[in-house]
Amino acid sequence: MTRLYGSQSMVAPLRTVLVKRPEQAFAVSDPVAWHYTGRPDVTIAQQEHDALVALLRQGGAEVVYHDEPQPDHADSIFTFDPALVTDHGAIILSMGKSLRRGEEAVMERRFEQMGIPILFTLHGDARAEGGDLLWVDHDTLAVGLGFRTNAEGFHQLRDALSGIGVKVIPVELPYYTGPEACLHLLSLISLIDDKIAVVYPPLVAVPFWQELQQRDFKLITIPNEEFLTMGTNVLALSPRKCLMLEGNPVTKRLLEEAGCEVVTYKGNEISLKAEGGPTCLTRPILRVYV
């Protein structure tokens, strides 16, 4: 029987991915409130998104659209964040950014249409966003604890995932520029192979750094200036086949020197203005473990 879902990896070959094409809600009237650097141009954003989708398809992924309109939810193009997909079903999260609340229920409806069962739904005071969730391996999930994911979110994720044999480890996140900025765990690190990651060490907690060292990870350090242009936000289409935002030449070279095939996309509107790279713009539904 062919699997339809299951994505307990950051690097296994990506076979099905959910995306949302920018709609008029993305052209926010108040960029400051959304913590955008400017008002996105929707027409250009759609062109950039279409080009990104073409690269995903060229990389071997089936692209599924998340089409339900979401007025007043500009960040809904970042489909990675409202849910986590496991081999046993989806966990519906609870957004830490208040302007994003409501995206979770819309994604749950899309999952139901796709035949993906709901394993668990965060509730009460729990907050967690997908950008804080990193599969270190198939049975280990690192959870960033910061302004978007809180202790109660961590505890509920731990309890829900323990039933399917997944260990959850906490990773403290720094204050950096404050609660309004989007600093997720995946802002600091991306896996590009089972034991290789790109990372920005100045903001990584020492215990997590030590955990990666103990697991024999090779860590590729990106330069300071490319952290600001999302050099650490790299989507693995398969082991050592990477998709990243253009304009990060040093990181691209370091990845290629590590044996990676790297493709880039232009994301002035969909990424640089809105603080979301290729990982944020995609919700892996199925990765095939080899």
PDB file of C-alpha atoms in Angstrom:
ATOM      1  CA  MET A   1       0.000   0.000   0.000  1.00  0.00           C
ATOM      2  CA  THR A   2       1.405   3.364  -1.046  1.00  0.00           C
ATOM      3  CA  ARG A   3       1.820   5.837   1.794  1.00  0.00           C
ATOM      4  CA  LEU A   4       0.129   9.212   1.403  1.00  0.00           C
ATOM      5  CA  TYR A   5       1.826  10.978   4.311  1.00  0.00           C
ATOM      6  CA  GLY A   6       4.727  10.723   6.721  1.00  0.00           C
ATOM      7  CA  SER A   7       7.521  13.226   7.156  1.00  0.00           C
ATOM      8  CA  GLN A   8       9.678  12.444  10.196  1.00  0.00           C
ATOM      9  CA  SER A   9      12.797  13.704   8.461  1.00  0.00           C
ATOM     10  CA  MET A  10      14.207  16.998   7.217  1.00  0.00           C
ATOM     11  CA  VAL A  11      16.180  15.404   4.381  1.00  0.00           C
ATOM     12  CA  ALA A  12      14.550  12.220   3.050  1.00  0.00           C
ATOM     13  CA  PRO A  13      13.403  12.610  -0.589  1.00  0.00           C
ATOM     14  CA  LEU A  14      10.478  15.022  -0.707  1.00  0.00           C
ATOM     15  CA  ARG A  15       7.564  13.452  -2.566  1.00  0.00           C
ATOM     16  CA  THR A  16       4.488  15.503  -1.587  1.00  0.00           C
ATOM     17  CA  VAL A  17       4.477  19.085  -0.377  1.00  0.00           C
ATOM     18  CA  LEU A  18       1.702  21.541   0.503  1.00  0.00           C
ATOM     19  CA  VAL A  19       2.068  25.185  -0.541  1.00  0.00           C
ATOM     20  CA  LYS A  20      -0.117  28.297  -0.578  1.00  0.00           C
ATOM     21  CA  ARG A  21       0.120  30.750  -3.445  1.00  0.00           C
ATOM     22  CA  PRO A  22       0.118  34.379  -2.237  1.00  0.00           C
ATOM     23  CA  GLU A  23      -3.288  35.995  -2.338  1.00  0.00           C
ATOM     24  CA  GLN A  24      -4.392  39.583  -1.764  1.00  0.00           C
ATOM     25  CA  ALA A  25      -4.106  39.176   2.018  1.00  0.00           C
ATOM     26  CA  PHE A  26      -0.333  39.021   1.563  1.00  0.00           C
ATOM     27  CA  ALA A  27      -0.271  42.702   0.519  1.00  0.00           C
ATOM     28  CA  VAL A  28      -0.523  43.897   4.103  1.00  0.00           C
ATOM     29  CA  SER A  29      -1.534  47.505   4.657  1.00  0.00           C
ATOM     30  CA  ASP A  30       0.567  47.735   7.819  1.00  0.00           C
ATOM     31  CA  PRO A  31       3.931  46.015   7.274  1.00  0.00           C
ATOM     32  CA  VAL A  32       5.148  47.106  10.713  1.00  0.00           C
ATOM     33  CA  ALA A  33       2.334  45.212  12.460  1.00  0.00           C
ATOM     34  CA  TRP A  34       3.311  42.070  10.562  1.00  0.00           C
ATOM     35  CA  HIS A  35       7.024  42.664  11.065  1.00  0.00           C
ATOM     36  CA  TYR A  36       7.563  42.874   7.299  1.00  0.00           C
ATOM     37  CA  THR A  37      10.252  45.111   5.840  1.00  0.00           C
ATOM     38  CA  GLY A  38       7.753  46.533   3.345  1.00  0.00           C
ATOM     39  CA  ARG A  39       4.406  45.918   1.702  1.00  0.00           C
ATOM     40  CA  PRO A  40       4.698  42.920  -0.641  1.00  0.00           C
ATOM     41  CA  ASP A  41       3.714  43.272  -4.283  1.00  0.00           C
ATOM     42  CA  VAL A  42       1.258  40.409  -4.771  1.00  0.00           C
ATOM     43  CA  THR A  43       1.749  40.095  -8.531  1.00  0.00           C
ATOM     44  CA  ILE A  44       5.518  39.748  -8.188  1.00  0.00           C
ATOM     45  CA  ALA A  45       5.069  37.515  -5.137  1.00  0.00           C
ATOM     46  CA  GLN A  46       2.910  35.155  -7.178  1.00  0.00           C
ATOM     47  CA  GLN A  47       5.526  35.039  -9.935  1.00  0.00           C
ATOM     48  CA  GLU A  48       8.228  34.229  -7.401  1.00  0.00           C
ATOM     49  CA  HIS A  49       6.040  31.572  -5.822  1.00  0.00           C
ATOM     50  CA  ASP A  50       5.265  29.979  -9.194  1.00  0.00           C
ATOM     51  CA  ALA A  51       8.981  29.762  -9.908  1.00  0.00           C
ATOM     52  CA  LEU A  52       9.566  28.174  -6.496  1.00  0.00           C
ATOM     53  CA  VAL A  53       6.860  25.592  -7.205  1.00  0.00           C
ATOM     54  CA  ALA A  54       8.507  24.770 -10.535  1.00  0.00           C
ATOM     55  CA  LEU A  55      11.778  24.041  -8.712  1.00  0.00           C
ATOM     56  CA  LEU A  56       9.968  21.800  -6.222  1.00  0.00           C
ATOM     57  CA  ARG A  57       8.451  19.812  -9.093  1.00  0.00           C
ATOM     58  CA  GLN A  58      11.804  19.577 -10.862  1.00  0.00           C
ATOM     59  CA  GLY A  59      13.197  18.189  -7.619  1.00  0.00           C
ATOM     60  CA  GLY A  60      10.720  15.311  -7.734  1.00  0.00           C
ATOM     61  CA  ALA A  61       7.908  16.553  -5.477  1.00  0.00           C
ATOM     62  CA  GLU A  62       4.196  16.507  -6.130  1.00  0.00           C
ATOM     63  CA  VAL A  63       2.937  19.983  -5.226  1.00  0.00           C
ATOM     64  CA  VAL A  64      -0.478  20.255  -3.575  1.00  0.00           C
ATOM     65  CA  TYR A  65      -2.101  23.649  -3.086  1.00  0.00           C
ATOM     66  CA  HIS A  66      -3.662  24.957   0.111  1.00  0.00           C
ATOM     67  CA  ASP A  67      -6.349  26.978  -1.642  1.00  0.00           C
ATOM     68  CA  GLU A  68      -8.910  27.971   0.953  1.00  0.00           C
ATOM     69  CA  PRO A  69      -8.940  31.800   1.158  1.00  0.00           C
ATOM     70  CA  GLN A  70      -7.601  33.194   4.418  1.00  0.00           C
ATOM     71  CA  PRO A  71      -8.436  36.902   4.576  1.00  0.00           C
ATOM     72  CA  ASP A  72      -6.353  38.903   7.045  1.00  0.00           C
ATOM     73  CA  HIS A  73      -3.825  36.058   7.313  1.00  0.00           C
ATOM     74  CA  ALA A  74      -0.841  37.309   5.331  1.00  0.00           C
ATOM     75  CA  ASP A  75       1.505  34.708   6.827  1.00  0.00           C
ATOM     76  CA  SER A  76      -0.652  31.803   5.665  1.00  0.00           C
ATOM     77  CA  ILE A  77       1.718  31.390   2.686  1.00  0.00           C
ATOM     78  CA  PHE A  78       4.140  29.920   5.238  1.00  0.00           C
ATOM     79  CA  THR A  79       2.513  26.500   5.303  1.00  0.00           C
ATOM     80  CA  PHE A  80       5.241  24.876   7.381  1.00  0.00           C
ATOM     81  CA  ASP A  81       4.062  26.439  10.635  1.00  0.00           C
ATOM     82  CA  PRO A  82       0.478  25.417  11.541  1.00  0.00           C
ATOM     83  CA  ALA A  83       1.077  21.648  11.710  1.00  0.00           C
ATOM     84  CA  LEU A  84       3.540  18.787  12.043  1.00  0.00           C
ATOM     85  CA  VAL A  85       3.174  15.662   9.895  1.00  0.00           C
ATOM     86  CA  THR A  86       4.251  12.338  11.386  1.00  0.00           C
ATOM     87  CA  ASP A  87       4.070   8.783  10.067  1.00  0.00           C
ATOM     88  CA  HIS A  88       0.898   8.321  12.116  1.00  0.00           C
ATOM     89  CA  GLY A  89      -0.947  11.504  11.204  1.00  0.00           C
ATOM     90  CA  ALA A  90      -0.789  15.253  11.721  1.00  0.00           C
ATOM     91  CA  ILE A  91      -0.423  17.272  14.882  1.00  0.00           C
ATOM     92  CA  ILE A  92      -2.281  20.566  14.641  1.00  0.00           C
ATOM     93  CA  LEU A  93      -0.228  23.266  16.346  1.00  0.00           C
ATOM     94  CA  SER A  94      -1.194  26.586  17.951  1.00  0.00           C
ATOM     95  CA  MET A  95       0.417  29.700  16.586  1.00  0.00           C
ATOM     96  CA  GLY A  96       2.551  31.837  18.861  1.00  0.00           C
ATOM     97  CA  LYS A  97       2.135  34.893  16.619  1.00  0.00           C
ATOM     98  CA  SER A  98      -1.349  36.151  17.460  1.00  0.00           C
ATOM     99  CA  LEU A  99      -1.992  37.463  13.938  1.00  0.00           C
ATOM    100  CA  ARG A 100      -1.613  33.904  12.652  1.00  0.00           C
ATOM    101  CA  ARG A 101      -4.207  32.246  14.858  1.00  0.00           C
ATOM    102  CA  GLY A 102      -6.936  30.699  12.770  1.00  0.00           C
ATOM    103  CA  GLU A 103      -4.555  29.194  10.221  1.00  0.00           C
ATOM    104  CA  GLU A 104      -4.542  25.934  12.184  1.00  0.00           C
ATOM    105  CA  ALA A 105      -8.220  25.097  11.594  1.00  0.00           C
ATOM    106  CA  VAL A 106      -7.951  25.847   7.882  1.00  0.00           C
ATOM    107  CA  MET A 107      -4.990  23.496   7.549  1.00  0.00           C
ATOM    108  CA  GLU A 108      -6.817  20.812   9.511  1.00  0.00           C
ATOM    109  CA  ARG A 109      -9.642  20.977   6.959  1.00  0.00           C
ATOM    110  CA  ARG A 110      -7.127  20.626   4.114  1.00  0.00           C
ATOM    111  CA  PHE A 111      -5.545  17.606   5.768  1.00  0.00           C
ATOM    112  CA  GLU A 112      -8.951  15.981   6.144  1.00  0.00           C
ATOM    113  CA  GLN A 113      -9.557  16.519   2.419  1.00  0.00           C
ATOM    114  CA  MET A 114      -6.203  14.837   1.727  1.00  0.00           C
ATOM    115  CA  GLY A 115      -7.000  11.843   3.922  1.00  0.00           C
ATOM    116  CA  ILE A 116      -4.440  12.678   6.604  1.00  0.00           C
ATOM    117  CA  PRO A 117      -5.704  11.710  10.079  1.00  0.00           C
ATOM    118  CA  ILE A 118      -5.308  14.114  12.970  1.00  0.00           C
ATOM    119  CA  LEU A 119      -3.163  12.517  15.645  1.00  0.00           C
ATOM    120  CA  PHE A 120      -3.374  15.361  18.180  1.00  0.00           C
ATOM    121  CA  THR A 121      -4.344  19.021  18.486  1.00  0.00           C
ATOM    122  CA  LEU A 122      -2.588  21.441  20.809  1.00  0.00           C
ATOM    123  CA  HIS A 123      -5.027  23.112  23.163  1.00  0.00           C
ATOM    124  CA  GLY A 124      -5.347  25.504  26.096  1.00  0.00           C
ATOM    125  CA  ASP A 125      -2.336  27.728  26.644  1.00  0.00           C
ATOM    126  CA  ALA A 126      -0.017  25.595  24.489  1.00  0.00           C
ATOM    127  CA  ARG A 127       1.758  27.411  21.680  1.00  0.00           C
ATOM    128  CA  ALA A 128       4.010  25.875  19.051  1.00  0.00           C
ATOM    129  CA  GLU A 129       4.910  26.748  15.472  1.00  0.00           C
ATOM    130  CA  GLY A 130       6.387  24.431  12.893  1.00  0.00           C
ATOM    131  CA  GLY A 131       9.418  26.651  12.457  1.00  0.00           C
ATOM    132  CA  ASP A 132      10.536  25.625  15.936  1.00  0.00           C
ATOM    133  CA  LEU A 133      10.370  21.895  15.158  1.00  0.00           C
ATOM    134  CA  LEU A 134      13.409  20.096  13.735  1.00  0.00           C
ATOM    135  CA  TRP A 135      13.618  16.354  13.061  1.00  0.00           C
ATOM    136  CA  VAL A 136      17.136  15.512  14.252  1.00  0.00           C
ATOM    137  CA  ASP A 137      16.447  11.962  13.116  1.00  0.00           C
ATOM    138  CA  HIS A 138      13.346   9.846  12.496  1.00  0.00           C
ATOM    139  CA  ASP A 139      12.684   9.371  16.200  1.00  0.00           C
ATOM    140  CA  THR A 140      13.998  12.636  17.673  1.00  0.00           C
ATOM    141  CA  LEU A 141      12.315  16.034  17.420  1.00  0.00           C
ATOM    142  CA  ALA A 142      14.094  19.162  18.658  1.00  0.00           C
ATOM    143  CA  VAL A 143      11.685  21.850  19.872  1.00  0.00           C
ATOM    144  CA  GLY A 144      12.796  25.461  20.055  1.00  0.00           C
ATOM    145  CA  LEU A 145      11.528  27.316  23.114  1.00  0.00           C
ATOM    146  CA  GLY A 146      11.186  31.021  22.442  1.00  0.00           C
ATOM    147  CA  PHE A 147       8.541  33.613  21.646  1.00  0.00           C
ATOM    148  CA  ARG A 148       6.594  31.326  19.277  1.00  0.00           C
ATOM    149  CA  THR A 149       6.690  28.022  21.170  1.00  0.00           C
ATOM    150  CA  ASN A 150       6.184  27.816  24.926  1.00  0.00           C
ATOM    151  CA  ALA A 151       6.724  25.234  27.665  1.00  0.00           C
ATOM    152  CA  GLU A 152       3.131  24.008  27.561  1.00  0.00           C
ATOM    153  CA  GLY A 153       3.425  23.497  23.810  1.00  0.00           C
ATOM    154  CA  PHE A 154       6.581  21.478  24.401  1.00  0.00           C
ATOM    155  CA  HIS A 155       4.899  19.343  27.076  1.00  0.00           C
ATOM    156  CA  GLN A 156       1.870  18.578  24.891  1.00  0.00           C
ATOM    157  CA  LEU A 157       4.084  17.700  21.931  1.00  0.00           C
ATOM    158  CA  ARG A 158       6.206  15.461  24.139  1.00  0.00           C
ATOM    159  CA  ASP A 159       3.160  13.622  25.437  1.00  0.00           C
ATOM    160  CA  ALA A 160       1.574  13.257  21.992  1.00  0.00           C
ATOM    161  CA  LEU A 161       4.747  12.028  20.322  1.00  0.00           C
ATOM    162  CA  SER A 162       5.798   9.630  23.076  1.00  0.00           C
ATOM    163  CA  GLY A 163       2.980   7.348  21.991  1.00  0.00           C
ATOM    164  CA  ILE A 164       4.585   6.861  18.571  1.00  0.00           C
ATOM    165  CA  GLY A 165       8.123   6.403  19.861  1.00  0.00           C
ATOM    166  CA  VAL A 166       9.453   9.919  19.263  1.00  0.00           C
ATOM    167  CA  LYS A 167      11.744  11.587  21.796  1.00  0.00           C
ATOM    168  CA  VAL A 168      11.340  15.354  22.119  1.00  0.00           C
ATOM    169  CA  ILE A 169      14.282  17.476  23.215  1.00  0.00           C
ATOM    170  CA  PRO A 170      14.041  21.166  24.245  1.00  0.00           C
ATOM    171  CA  VAL A 171      16.251  23.834  22.696  1.00  0.00           C
ATOM    172  CA  GLU A 172      16.347  27.257  24.342  1.00  0.00           C
ATOM    173  CA  LEU A 173      16.200  30.155  21.875  1.00  0.00           C
ATOM    174  CA  PRO A 174      17.764  33.596  22.410  1.00  0.00           C
ATOM    175  CA  TYR A 175      15.970  36.913  22.812  1.00  0.00           C
ATOM    176  CA  TYR A 176      17.812  38.265  19.729  1.00  0.00           C
ATOM    177  CA  THR A 177      15.790  41.317  18.543  1.00  0.00           C
ATOM    178  CA  GLY A 178      12.713  40.689  20.647  1.00  0.00           C
ATOM    179  CA  PRO A 179       9.258  39.129  20.633  1.00  0.00           C
ATOM    180  CA  GLU A 180       8.004  40.711  17.412  1.00  0.00           C
ATOM    181  CA  ALA A 181      10.747  39.231  15.241  1.00  0.00           C
ATOM    182  CA  CYS A 182      10.413  35.803  13.689  1.00  0.00           C
ATOM    183  CA  LEU A 183      13.238  33.801  15.222  1.00  0.00           C
ATOM    184  CA  HIS A 184      12.484  30.109  15.010  1.00  0.00           C
ATOM    185  CA  LEU A 185      14.800  27.201  15.701  1.00  0.00           C
ATOM    186  CA  LEU A 186      14.907  26.691  11.928  1.00  0.00           C
ATOM    187  CA  SER A 187      16.146  30.262  11.552  1.00  0.00           C
ATOM    188  CA  LEU A 188      19.391  28.973  13.061  1.00  0.00           C
ATOM    189  CA  ILE A 189      19.864  25.545  11.521  1.00  0.00           C
ATOM    190  CA  SER A 190      18.850  23.401   8.550  1.00  0.00           C
ATOM    191  CA  LEU A 191      19.714  19.761   7.920  1.00  0.00           C
ATOM    192  CA  ILE A 192      20.962  18.948   4.423  1.00  0.00           C
ATOM    193  CA  ASP A 193      21.826  15.299   5.054  1.00  0.00           C
ATOM    194  CA  ASP A 194      21.345  12.901   7.943  1.00  0.00           C
ATOM    195  CA  LYS A 195      24.512  14.118   9.681  1.00  0.00           C
ATOM    196  CA  ILE A 196      25.199  17.487   7.996  1.00  0.00           C
ATOM    197  CA  ALA A 197      23.651  20.844   8.862  1.00  0.00           C
ATOM    198  CA  VAL A 198      24.115  24.509   8.049  1.00  0.00           C
ATOM    199  CA  VAL A 199      24.107  26.530  11.245  1.00  0.00           C
ATOM    200  CA  TYR A 200      24.579  30.030  12.659  1.00  0.00           C
ATOM    201  CA  PRO A 201      26.519  29.334  15.886  1.00  0.00           C
ATOM    202  CA  PRO A 202      26.303  32.773  17.593  1.00  0.00           C
ATOM    203  CA  LEU A 203      22.605  32.194  18.369  1.00  0.00           C
ATOM    204  CA  VAL A 204      22.658  28.441  19.037  1.00  0.00           C
ATOM    205  CA  ALA A 205      22.308  27.260  22.643  1.00  0.00           C
ATOM    206  CA  VAL A 206      25.435  25.488  23.910  1.00  0.00           C
ATOM    207  CA  PRO A 207      23.603  22.305  25.050  1.00  0.00           C
ATOM    208  CA  PHE A 208      22.072  21.883  21.590  1.00  0.00           C
ATOM    209  CA  TRP A 209      25.435  22.484  19.928  1.00  0.00           C
ATOM    210  CA  GLN A 210      26.902  19.800  22.185  1.00  0.00           C
ATOM    211  CA  GLU A 211      24.023  17.443  21.344  1.00  0.00           C
ATOM    212  CA  LEU A 212      24.790  17.786  17.652  1.00  0.00           C
ATOM    213  CA  GLN A 213      28.487  17.225  18.289  1.00  0.00           C
ATOM    214  CA  GLN A 214      27.710  14.070  20.268  1.00  0.00           C
ATOM    215  CA  ARG A 215      25.639  12.839  17.352  1.00  0.00           C
ATOM    216  CA  ASP A 216      28.648  13.359  15.041  1.00  0.00           C
ATOM    217  CA  PHE A 217      27.049  16.064  12.919  1.00  0.00           C
ATOM    218  CA  LYS A 218      29.202  17.961  10.470  1.00  0.00           C
ATOM    219  CA  LEU A 219      28.250  21.618  10.990  1.00  0.00           C
ATOM    220  CA  ILE A 220      28.670  24.154   8.203  1.00  0.00           C
ATOM    221  CA  THR A 221      28.916  27.656   9.662  1.00  0.00           C
ATOM    222  CA  ILE A 222      27.411  30.460   7.595  1.00  0.00           C
ATOM    223  CA  PRO A 223      28.799  34.033   7.643  1.00  0.00           C
ATOM    224  CA  ASN A 224      27.167  36.768   9.724  1.00  0.00           C
ATOM    225  CA  GLU A 225      25.934  38.759   6.749  1.00  0.00           C
ATOM    226  CA  GLU A 226      24.177  35.783   5.195  1.00  0.00           C
ATOM    227  CA  PHE A 227      22.278  34.995   8.382  1.00  0.00           C
ATOM    228  CA  LEU A 228      20.413  38.250   7.718  1.00  0.00           C
ATOM    229  CA  THR A 229      19.401  37.006   4.259  1.00  0.00           C
ATOM    230  CA  MET A 230      18.283  33.581   5.482  1.00  0.00           C
ATOM    231  CA  GLY A 231      21.370  31.617   4.515  1.00  0.00           C
ATOM    232  CA  THR A 232      20.501  29.092   7.213  1.00  0.00           C
ATOM    233  CA  ASN A 233      17.013  28.495   5.811  1.00  0.00           C
ATOM    234  CA  VAL A 234      17.715  25.630   3.404  1.00  0.00           C
ATOM    235  CA  LEU A 235      15.162  23.073   2.215  1.00  0.00           C
ATOM    236  CA  ALA A 236      16.519  19.603   1.469  1.00  0.00           C
ATOM    237  CA  LEU A 237      14.698  18.125  -1.528  1.00  0.00           C
ATOM    238  CA  SER A 238      16.659  14.933  -0.835  1.00  0.00           C
ATOM    239  CA  PRO A 239      19.965  14.256   0.894  1.00  0.00           C
ATOM    240  CA  ARG A 240      22.477  16.875  -0.309  1.00  0.00           C
ATOM    241  CA  LYS A 241      20.058  18.308  -2.868  1.00  0.00           C
ATOM    242  CA  CYS A 242      19.149  21.730  -1.550  1.00  0.00           C
ATOM    243  CA  LEU A 243      16.860  24.651  -2.332  1.00  0.00           C
ATOM    244  CA  MET A 244      17.812  28.032  -0.911  1.00  0.00           C
ATOM    245  CA  LEU A 245      17.182  31.738  -1.343  1.00  0.00           C
ATOM    246  CA  GLU A 246      19.431  33.423  -3.873  1.00  0.00           C
ATOM    247  CA  GLY A 247      21.856  36.080  -2.673  1.00  0.00           C
ATOM    248  CA  ASN A 248      23.799  33.844  -0.275  1.00  0.00           C
ATOM    249  CA  PRO A 249      26.885  32.990  -2.347  1.00  0.00           C
ATOM    250  CA  VAL A 250      29.172  31.989   0.517  1.00  0.00           C
ATOM    251  CA  THR A 251      26.641  29.556   1.981  1.00  0.00           C
ATOM    252  CA  LYS A 252      25.944  28.178  -1.498  1.00  0.00           C
ATOM    253  CA  ARG A 253      29.661  27.595  -2.061  1.00  0.00           C
ATOM    254  CA  LEU A 254      30.065  25.916   1.333  1.00  0.00           C
ATOM    255  CA  LEU A 255      27.164  23.598   0.551  1.00  0.00           C
ATOM    256  CA  GLU A 256      28.623  22.722  -2.838  1.00  0.00           C
ATOM    257  CA  GLU A 257      32.004  22.044  -1.232  1.00  0.00           C
ATOM    258  CA  ALA A 258      30.189  19.619   1.095  1.00  0.00           C
ATOM    259  CA  GLY A 259      28.974  17.701  -1.954  1.00  0.00           C
ATOM    260  CA  CYS A 260      25.550  19.303  -2.324  1.00  0.00           C
ATOM    261  CA  GLU A 261      23.628  20.135  -5.456  1.00  0.00           C
ATOM    262  CA  VAL A 262      22.160  23.585  -4.813  1.00  0.00           C
ATOM    263  CA  VAL A 263      19.336  25.357  -6.621  1.00  0.00           C
ATOM    264  CA  THR A 264      18.232  28.875  -5.722  1.00  0.00           C
ATOM    265  CA  TYR A 265      15.047  30.891  -6.097  1.00  0.00           C
ATOM    266  CA  LYS A 266      14.341  34.613  -6.143  1.00  0.00           C
ATOM    267  CA  GLY A 267      12.317  35.636  -3.103  1.00  0.00           C
ATOM    268  CA  ASN A 268      12.425  39.393  -2.693  1.00  0.00           C
ATOM    269  CA  GLU A 269       8.680  39.524  -1.988  1.00  0.00           C
ATOM    270  CA  ILE A 270       7.825  36.096  -0.573  1.00  0.00           C
ATOM    271  CA  SER A 271      10.920  35.734   1.582  1.00  0.00           C
ATOM    272  CA  LEU A 272      12.990  38.843   2.265  1.00  0.00           C
ATOM    273  CA  LYS A 273      10.051  41.158   2.947  1.00  0.00           C
ATOM    274  CA  ALA A 274       8.152  38.654   5.066  1.00  0.00           C
ATOM    275  CA  GLU A 275      10.846  36.754   7.024  1.00  0.00           C
ATOM    276  CA  GLY A 276      10.228  33.320   5.513  1.00  0.00           C
ATOM    277  CA  GLY A 277      12.558  31.110   3.485  1.00  0.00           C
ATOM    278  CA  PRO A 278      11.968  27.927   1.466  1.00  0.00           C
ATOM    279  CA  THR A 279      11.392  25.755   4.533  1.00  0.00           C
ATOM    280  CA  CYS A 280       8.721  28.166   5.782  1.00  0.00           C
ATOM    281  CA  LEU A 281       6.963  28.236   2.401  1.00  0.00           C
ATOM    282  CA  THR A 282       6.535  24.456   2.244  1.00  0.00           C
ATOM    283  CA  ARG A 283       4.781  21.873   4.402  1.00  0.00           C
ATOM    284  CA  PRO A 284       6.263  18.444   3.631  1.00  0.00           C
ATOM    285  CA  ILE A 285       3.486  15.864   3.591  1.00  0.00           C
ATOM    286  CA  LEU A 286       5.451  12.842   2.424  1.00  0.00           C
ATOM    287  CA  ARG A 287       9.150  12.126   2.541  1.00  0.00           C
ATOM    288  CA  VAL A 288      10.230   8.674   1.439  1.00  0.00           C
ATOM    289  CA  TYR A 289      12.856   7.174   3.732  1.00  0.00           C
ATOM    290  CA  VAL A 290      15.596   5.312   1.878  1.00  0.00           C
TER     291      VAL A 290
END
